[in-house]
Amino acid sequence: MNRGIVIEFHLDARSGVSPYQQIVRQVRRALRLGLLHEGDQLPTVKEVVERLAINPNTVLKAYKELEHAGLVSPRPGIGTFVTATLSDGSLAAHGPLRQELLRWLAKARCAGLEDESIEALLQDTFRSSAEEGVA
């Protein structure tokens, strides 16, 4: 089912991640979270270039990487469409976990943490739990 274009890209110049990789990550994240589905159309290269003011080759490189991963397929003259998903059976758990995370974020902000500190804490905790084998 084609729902039209359902993702809007954004770039963070401070992230240290190349623009093409940011696009790839945003598509992969949307696929994993069930926000993009098979048949959905990605924005055209022209639309992304106009919106983000980046080189068309950057967008083409991102779309080519997604194509090589088997996640999208170009249709000449029409656009690029999602051909696979990364979501798993855990989508049902996302809602309650998101609510819990929102409560935690509110507590972190009340404690005076800024977004950068919150991100650093989350990433560090995530890495530590993976290293320690925490389920």
Coordinates of C-alpha atoms in Angstrom, one line a residue:
M1 CA 0.0 0.0 0.0
N2 CA 1.5 3.3 -1.0
R3 CA 0.7 6.0 1.6
G4 CA 2.7 8.7 -0.3
I5 CA 5.7 10.4 1.2
V6 CA 5.7 9.8 4.9
I7 CA 9.2 10.9 6.2
E8 CA 10.8 14.3 6.3
F9 CA 14.6 14.4 6.8
H10 CA 16.5 16.8 9.0
L11 CA 20.2 17.3 9.4
D12 CA 22.2 18.1 12.5
A13 CA 25.5 19.8 11.6
R14 CA 26.8 19.3 15.2
S15 CA 26.3 15.6 15.2
G16 CA 29.6 14.7 13.6
V17 CA 27.8 12.3 11.4
S18 CA 27.9 12.8 7.6
P19 CA 24.7 14.1 6.0
Y20 CA 24.2 10.9 3.9
Q21 CA 24.7 8.7 7.0
Q22 CA 22.1 10.8 8.9
I23 CA 19.6 10.2 6.1
V24 CA 20.3 6.5 6.1
R25 CA 20.0 6.4 9.9
Q26 CA 16.7 8.2 9.8
V27 CA 15.2 5.8 7.3
R28 CA 16.5 2.8 9.2
R29 CA 15.1 4.2 12.5
A30 CA 11.7 4.9 10.8
L31 CA 11.7 1.3 9.5
R32 CA 12.6 -0.1 12.9
L33 CA 9.9 1.9 14.6
G34 CA 7.2 0.9 12.1
L35 CA 6.9 4.5 10.9
L36 CA 7.7 3.5 7.3
H37 CA 6.1 0.5 5.6
E38 CA 6.7 -1.5 2.5
G39 CA 5.4 0.6 -0.4
D40 CA 5.9 4.0 1.2
Q41 CA 7.7 6.5 -1.0
L42 CA 10.8 8.4 0.2
P43 CA 11.1 12.0 -0.7
T44 CA 12.6 12.6 -4.2
V45 CA 16.2 13.6 -4.4
K46 CA 15.0 17.0 -5.7
E47 CA 12.7 17.5 -2.7
V48 CA 15.4 16.6 -0.2
V49 CA 18.0 18.8 -1.9
E50 CA 15.5 21.8 -1.8
R51 CA 14.5 21.2 1.8
L52 CA 17.9 20.6 3.3
A53 CA 20.1 22.6 0.9
I54 CA 22.5 19.7 0.3
N55 CA 24.2 18.2 -2.8
P56 CA 22.1 15.8 -4.8
N57 CA 25.0 13.3 -4.7
T58 CA 24.6 13.1 -0.9
V59 CA 21.0 12.0 -1.2
L60 CA 21.8 9.6 -4.0
K61 CA 24.6 8.0 -1.9
A62 CA 22.2 7.5 1.0
Y63 CA 19.5 6.0 -1.2
K64 CA 22.0 3.8 -2.9
E65 CA 23.2 2.5 0.5
L66 CA 19.6 1.8 1.5
E67 CA 19.0 0.0 -1.9
H68 CA 22.1 -2.2 -1.4
A69 CA 20.8 -3.1 2.0
G70 CA 17.6 -4.3 0.3
L71 CA 15.4 -1.7 2.1
V72 CA 14.4 0.5 -0.8
S73 CA 14.0 0.3 -4.6
P74 CA 14.1 3.1 -7.1
R75 CA 11.5 3.3 -9.8
P76 CA 12.9 5.5 -12.5
G77 CA 10.7 8.5 -13.2
I78 CA 8.5 7.8 -10.1
G79 CA 10.7 7.7 -7.0
T80 CA 12.2 5.5 -4.4
F81 CA 10.0 3.1 -2.4
V82 CA 10.4 1.1 0.7
T83 CA 10.7 -2.6 -0.1
A84 CA 11.5 -4.1 3.4
T85 CA 11.0 -3.3 7.0
L86 CA 13.2 -3.6 10.1
S87 CA 10.4 -3.7 12.7
D88 CA 10.1 -6.8 14.7
G89 CA 7.4 -8.2 17.0
S90 CA 8.3 -5.7 19.7
L91 CA 6.3 -2.8 18.2
A92 CA 3.4 -3.4 20.7
A93 CA 5.8 -2.7 23.6
H94 CA 6.9 0.7 22.2
G95 CA 3.9 2.6 23.5
P96 CA 4.3 1.7 27.2
L97 CA 8.0 2.0 27.0
R98 CA 7.8 5.4 25.3
Q99 CA 5.5 6.6 28.1
E100 CA 8.0 5.4 30.7
L101 CA 10.8 7.1 28.8
L102 CA 8.9 10.4 28.6
R103 CA 8.4 10.3 32.4
W104 CA 12.1 9.7 32.9
L105 CA 13.0 12.5 30.5
A106 CA 10.8 14.9 32.4
K107 CA 12.6 13.9 35.6
A108 CA 16.0 14.4 34.0
R109 CA 15.0 17.9 32.8
C110 CA 13.6 18.7 36.3
A111 CA 17.0 17.7 37.7
G112 CA 18.5 20.4 35.4
L113 CA 20.0 18.2 32.7
E114 CA 20.2 19.7 29.2
D115 CA 19.5 17.6 26.1
E116 CA 23.2 17.0 25.4
S117 CA 23.7 15.7 28.9
I118 CA 20.6 13.5 28.6
E119 CA 21.8 12.0 25.3
A120 CA 25.3 11.4 26.8
L121 CA 23.8 9.7 29.8
L122 CA 21.5 7.5 27.7
Q123 CA 24.3 6.5 25.3
D124 CA 26.7 5.7 28.1
T125 CA 24.1 3.7 30.0
F126 CA 23.1 1.9 26.8
R127 CA 26.8 1.0 26.1
S128 CA 27.4 -0.1 29.7
S129 CA 24.4 -2.3 29.7
A130 CA 25.4 -4.0 26.5
E131 CA 28.9 -4.6 27.8
E132 CA 27.6 -6.0 31.0
G133 CA 25.1 -8.2 29.2
V134 CA 22.1 -6.6 31.0
A135 CA 18.9 -7.9 29.4

